[in-house]
């Protein structure tokens, strides 16, 4: 509740902050390589993948841009499934690659029915999804959406998990996701500065085909560097060290316990706010364990002003971490 109106950066444990003060080393040194490989490997279970996770020096938006620019090509047909402001932003990023982006949306606070996705997904090369939609406090039905897309064709699945990574299960391998983008500064309780990107084999293959205009944010280059246990460019070393310390804490607690803690905290937020007369925006089955959104009386909007204005709803998002 300290992070009123924004969902990150969140409060960072002292041990994680302390890790940032270690001396700087070269990112080509053996010490760096072993620490880096360790972080990439230990991020895998957080996403639900056996693959190593790529670490980019940028915020979540940079990670979404890396996904779009590395994987999409001009004239690709892309379906953007939008349940709020961050879905709109991902669509805008995809449009700038020259891809043709169509939108499926719904009332804010609700979810796009997976049956609507299933009906059209076969016509697309890629589908953009938002898991934890921060602007509405909704956790999108990632499993049902993924099954809808998989059942309809072979579109690549690009997912914004910025608002959910660390707060709940992603199931990257099990759901057959292709790119999932998360960050350090939200539910992982680290300082900001890194995007964390899980990439499937076929998304990586796509990233290697000619036509990518990504350079600094090229996922294929990041993957090649990762096989040599390093980053393509000079990384944000203190942030990486902090991430290593946060993963120590996370794996000590155990992922199921971490996810249960987020669910418990979210429930307490929902109950406390409801008892004070606020209306929690999503129906109980769609509430995110990472973020709580409540409707204010009189259409007042404090946080997603721009998005709320366009949707006509008054939403307040409260950090639930
Ligand atoms: C915070 C957030 C972003 C943007 O992340 P930055 O790190 O601020 O660039 C994207 N998507 C969702 C769902 C978010 O909550």
PDB file of N, CA and C in Angstrom, residues 183-228:
ATOM      1  N   UNK A 183       9.560  -7.509 -15.691  1.00  0.00           N
ATOM      2  CA  UNK A 183      10.526  -6.532 -15.182  1.00  0.00           C
ATOM      3  C   UNK A 183      10.974  -6.901 -13.774  1.00  0.00           C
ATOM      4  N   UNK A 184      11.976  -6.168 -13.318  1.00  0.00           N
ATOM      5  CA  UNK A 184      12.500  -6.372 -11.972  1.00  0.00           C
ATOM      6  C   UNK A 184      11.733  -5.574 -10.909  1.00  0.00           C
ATOM      7  N   UNK A 185      11.200  -4.399 -11.289  1.00  0.00           N
ATOM      8  CA  UNK A 185      10.791  -3.427 -10.248  1.00  0.00           C
ATOM      9  C   UNK A 185       9.375  -3.586  -9.717  1.00  0.00           C
ATOM     10  N   UNK A 186       8.691  -4.632 -10.132  1.00  0.00           N
ATOM     11  CA  UNK A 186       7.334  -4.824  -9.606  1.00  0.00           C
ATOM     12  C   UNK A 186       7.318  -6.009  -8.643  1.00  0.00           C
ATOM     13  N   UNK A 187       6.664  -7.108  -8.992  1.00  0.00           N
ATOM     14  CA  UNK A 187       6.517  -8.165  -7.992  1.00  0.00           C
ATOM     15  C   UNK A 187       7.826  -8.864  -7.609  1.00  0.00           C
ATOM     16  N   UNK A 188       8.893  -8.668  -8.376  1.00  0.00           N
ATOM     17  CA  UNK A 188      10.165  -9.278  -7.961  1.00  0.00           C
ATOM     18  C   UNK A 188      10.880  -8.429  -6.906  1.00  0.00           C
ATOM     19  N   UNK A 189      10.349  -7.233  -6.650  1.00  0.00           N
ATOM     20  CA  UNK A 189      10.871  -6.371  -5.575  1.00  0.00           C
ATOM     21  C   UNK A 189      12.356  -6.070  -5.717  1.00  0.00           C
ATOM     22  N   UNK A 190      12.739  -5.675  -6.923  1.00  0.00           N
ATOM     23  CA  UNK A 190      14.110  -5.253  -7.220  1.00  0.00           C
ATOM     24  C   UNK A 190      14.085  -3.793  -7.663  1.00  0.00           C
ATOM     25  N   UNK A 191      15.252  -3.170  -7.767  1.00  0.00           N
ATOM     26  CA  UNK A 191      15.292  -1.836  -8.374  1.00  0.00           C
ATOM     27  C   UNK A 191      14.897  -1.933  -9.853  1.00  0.00           C
ATOM     28  N   UNK A 192      14.462  -0.821 -10.446  1.00  0.00           N
ATOM     29  CA  UNK A 192      14.124  -0.827 -11.873  1.00  0.00           C
ATOM     30  C   UNK A 192      15.381  -0.860 -12.733  1.00  0.00           C
ATOM     31  N   UNK A 193      15.218  -1.164 -14.020  1.00  0.00           N
ATOM     32  CA  UNK A 193      16.356  -1.059 -14.937  1.00  0.00           C
ATOM     33  C   UNK A 193      16.572  -2.263 -15.832  1.00  0.00           C
ATOM     34  N   UNK A 194      15.878  -3.358 -15.566  1.00  0.00           N
ATOM     35  CA  UNK A 194      16.060  -4.548 -16.407  1.00  0.00           C
ATOM     36  C   UNK A 194      14.726  -5.070 -16.905  1.00  0.00           C
ATOM     37  N   UNK A 195      14.697  -5.466 -18.182  1.00  0.00           N
ATOM     38  CA  UNK A 195      13.562  -6.228 -18.707  1.00  0.00           C
ATOM     39  C   UNK A 195      13.989  -7.683 -18.776  1.00  0.00           C
ATOM     40  N   UNK A 196      13.072  -8.579 -18.442  1.00  0.00           N
ATOM     41  CA  UNK A 196      13.350 -10.016 -18.402  1.00  0.00           C
ATOM     42  C   UNK A 196      12.473 -10.657 -19.459  1.00  0.00           C
ATOM     43  N   UNK A 197      13.101 -11.374 -20.404  1.00  0.00           N
ATOM     44  CA  UNK A 197      12.348 -11.818 -21.570  1.00  0.00           C
ATOM     45  C   UNK A 197      12.543 -13.314 -21.803  1.00  0.00           C
ATOM     46  N   UNK A 198      11.466 -14.073 -21.698  1.00  0.00           N
ATOM     47  CA  UNK A 198      11.509 -15.493 -22.052  1.00  0.00           C
ATOM     48  C   UNK A 198      11.124 -15.614 -23.526  1.00  0.00           C
ATOM     49  N   UNK A 199      11.873 -16.439 -24.268  1.00  0.00           N
ATOM     50  CA  UNK A 199      11.668 -16.540 -25.720  1.00  0.00           C
ATOM     51  C   UNK A 199      11.652 -18.008 -26.123  1.00  0.00           C
ATOM     52  N   UNK A 200      10.652 -18.415 -26.910  1.00  0.00           N
ATOM     53  CA  UNK A 200      10.566 -19.802 -27.376  1.00  0.00           C
ATOM     54  C   UNK A 200      11.531 -20.025 -28.542  1.00  0.00           C
ATOM     55  N   UNK A 201      11.772 -21.290 -28.865  1.00  0.00           N
ATOM     56  CA  UNK A 201      12.638 -21.620 -29.994  1.00  0.00           C
ATOM     57  C   UNK A 201      12.109 -21.038 -31.297  1.00  0.00           C
ATOM     58  N   UNK A 202      10.784 -21.124 -31.500  1.00  0.00           N
ATOM     59  CA  UNK A 202      10.292 -20.644 -32.797  1.00  0.00           C
ATOM     60  C   UNK A 202      10.276 -19.124 -32.875  1.00  0.00           C
ATOM     61  N   UNK A 203      10.110 -18.443 -31.729  1.00  0.00           N
ATOM     62  CA  UNK A 203      10.198 -16.971 -31.749  1.00  0.00           C
ATOM     63  C   UNK A 203      11.634 -16.549 -32.060  1.00  0.00           C
ATOM     64  N   UNK A 204      12.568 -17.313 -31.521  1.00  0.00           N
ATOM     65  CA  UNK A 204      13.970 -16.997 -31.763  1.00  0.00           C
ATOM     66  C   UNK A 204      14.328 -17.215 -33.235  1.00  0.00           C
ATOM     67  N   UNK A 205      13.761 -18.283 -33.795  1.00  0.00           N
ATOM     68  CA  UNK A 205      13.959 -18.554 -35.223  1.00  0.00           C
ATOM     69  C   UNK A 205      13.433 -17.382 -36.050  1.00  0.00           C
ATOM     70  N   UNK A 206      12.260 -16.914 -35.654  1.00  0.00           N
ATOM     71  CA  UNK A 206      11.653 -15.779 -36.352  1.00  0.00           C
ATOM     72  C   UNK A 206      12.538 -14.539 -36.223  1.00  0.00           C
ATOM     73  N   UNK A 207      13.098 -14.346 -35.024  1.00  0.00           N
ATOM     74  CA  UNK A 207      13.942 -13.165 -34.783  1.00  0.00           C
ATOM     75  C   UNK A 207      15.194 -13.207 -35.659  1.00  0.00           C
ATOM     76  N   UNK A 208      15.576 -14.427 -36.054  1.00  0.00           N
ATOM     77  CA  UNK A 208      16.785 -14.563 -36.886  1.00  0.00           C
ATOM     78  C   UNK A 208      16.503 -14.377 -38.370  1.00  0.00           C
ATOM     79  N   UNK A 209      15.228 -14.338 -38.776  1.00  0.00           N
ATOM     80  CA  UNK A 209      14.940 -14.144 -40.198  1.00  0.00           C
ATOM     81  C   UNK A 209      15.237 -12.696 -40.579  1.00  0.00           C
ATOM     82  N   UNK A 210      15.601 -12.453 -41.840  1.00  0.00           N
ATOM     83  CA  UNK A 210      15.935 -11.097 -42.261  1.00  0.00           C
ATOM     84  C   UNK A 210      14.751 -10.160 -42.051  1.00  0.00           C
ATOM     85  N   UNK A 211      15.057  -8.897 -41.850  1.00  0.00           N
ATOM     86  CA  UNK A 211      13.989  -7.907 -41.746  1.00  0.00           C
ATOM     87  C   UNK A 211      13.846  -7.295 -40.370  1.00  0.00           C
ATOM     88  N   UNK A 212      14.556  -7.853 -39.360  1.00  0.00           N
ATOM     89  CA  UNK A 212      14.489  -7.240 -38.037  1.00  0.00           C
ATOM     90  C   UNK A 212      15.170  -5.886 -38.084  1.00  0.00           C
ATOM     91  N   UNK A 213      14.507  -4.886 -37.512  1.00  0.00           N
ATOM     92  CA  UNK A 213      15.152  -3.577 -37.452  1.00  0.00           C
ATOM     93  C   UNK A 213      15.675  -3.291 -36.056  1.00  0.00           C
ATOM     94  N   UNK A 214      15.621  -4.301 -35.191  1.00  0.00           N
ATOM     95  CA  UNK A 214      16.138  -4.115 -33.832  1.00  0.00           C
ATOM     96  C   UNK A 214      17.666  -4.185 -33.854  1.00  0.00           C
ATOM     97  N   UNK A 215      18.308  -3.392 -33.063  1.00  0.00           N
ATOM     98  CA  UNK A 215      19.762  -3.473 -32.933  1.00  0.00           C
ATOM     99  C   UNK A 215      20.109  -3.638 -31.453  1.00  0.00           C
ATOM    100  N   UNK A 216      19.996  -2.569 -30.684  1.00  0.00           N
ATOM    101  CA  UNK A 216      20.298  -2.662 -29.244  1.00  0.00           C
ATOM    102  C   UNK A 216      19.376  -3.677 -28.564  1.00  0.00           C
ATOM    103  N   UNK A 217      18.136  -3.724 -29.018  1.00  0.00           N
ATOM    104  CA  UNK A 217      17.126  -4.578 -28.375  1.00  0.00           C
ATOM    105  C   UNK A 217      16.876  -5.872 -29.165  1.00  0.00           C
ATOM    106  N   UNK A 218      17.859  -6.303 -29.950  1.00  0.00           N
ATOM    107  CA  UNK A 218      17.699  -7.503 -30.773  1.00  0.00           C
ATOM    108  C   UNK A 218      17.743  -8.765 -29.896  1.00  0.00           C
ATOM    109  N   UNK A 219      16.631  -9.475 -29.848  1.00  0.00           N
ATOM    110  CA  UNK A 219      16.565 -10.672 -28.995  1.00  0.00           C
ATOM    111  C   UNK A 219      17.458 -11.797 -29.505  1.00  0.00           C
ATOM    112  N   UNK A 220      17.649 -11.865 -30.823  1.00  0.00           N
ATOM    113  CA  UNK A 220      18.532 -12.912 -31.363  1.00  0.00           C
ATOM    114  C   UNK A 220      19.967 -12.673 -30.881  1.00  0.00           C
ATOM    115  N   UNK A 221      20.398 -11.422 -30.901  1.00  0.00           N
ATOM    116  CA  UNK A 221      21.746 -11.091 -30.416  1.00  0.00           C
ATOM    117  C   UNK A 221      21.855 -11.381 -28.920  1.00  0.00           C
ATOM    118  N   UNK A 222      20.794 -11.036 -28.183  1.00  0.00           N
ATOM    119  CA  UNK A 222      20.810 -11.287 -26.731  1.00  0.00           C
ATOM    120  C   UNK A 222      20.896 -12.788 -26.448  1.00  0.00           C
ATOM    121  N   UNK A 223      20.189 -13.581 -27.273  1.00  0.00           N
ATOM    122  CA  UNK A 223      20.210 -15.037 -27.083  1.00  0.00           C
ATOM    123  C   UNK A 223      21.586 -15.602 -27.420  1.00  0.00           C
ATOM    124  N   UNK A 224      22.201 -15.084 -28.491  1.00  0.00           N
ATOM    125  CA  UNK A 224      23.543 -15.545 -28.856  1.00  0.00           C
ATOM    126  C   UNK A 224      24.538 -15.233 -27.740  1.00  0.00           C
ATOM    127  N   UNK A 225      24.448 -14.022 -27.205  1.00  0.00           N
ATOM    128  CA  UNK A 225      25.350 -13.639 -26.113  1.00  0.00           C
ATOM    129  C   UNK A 225      25.099 -14.517 -24.892  1.00  0.00           C
ATOM    130  N   UNK A 226      23.821 -14.814 -24.634  1.00  0.00           N
ATOM    131  CA  UNK A 226      23.487 -15.612 -23.449  1.00  0.00           C
ATOM    132  C   UNK A 226      24.099 -17.005 -23.528  1.00  0.00           C
ATOM    133  N   UNK A 227      24.223 -17.553 -24.756  1.00  0.00           N
ATOM    134  CA  UNK A 227      24.848 -18.874 -24.853  1.00  0.00           C
ATOM    135  C   UNK A 227      26.333 -18.778 -24.474  1.00  0.00           C
ATOM    136  N   UNK A 228      26.896 -17.580 -24.572  1.00  0.00           N
ATOM    137  CA  UNK A 228      28.279 -17.377 -24.105  1.00  0.00           C
ATOM    138  C   UNK A 228      28.288 -16.823 -22.692  1.00  0.00           C
TER     139      UNK A 228
END
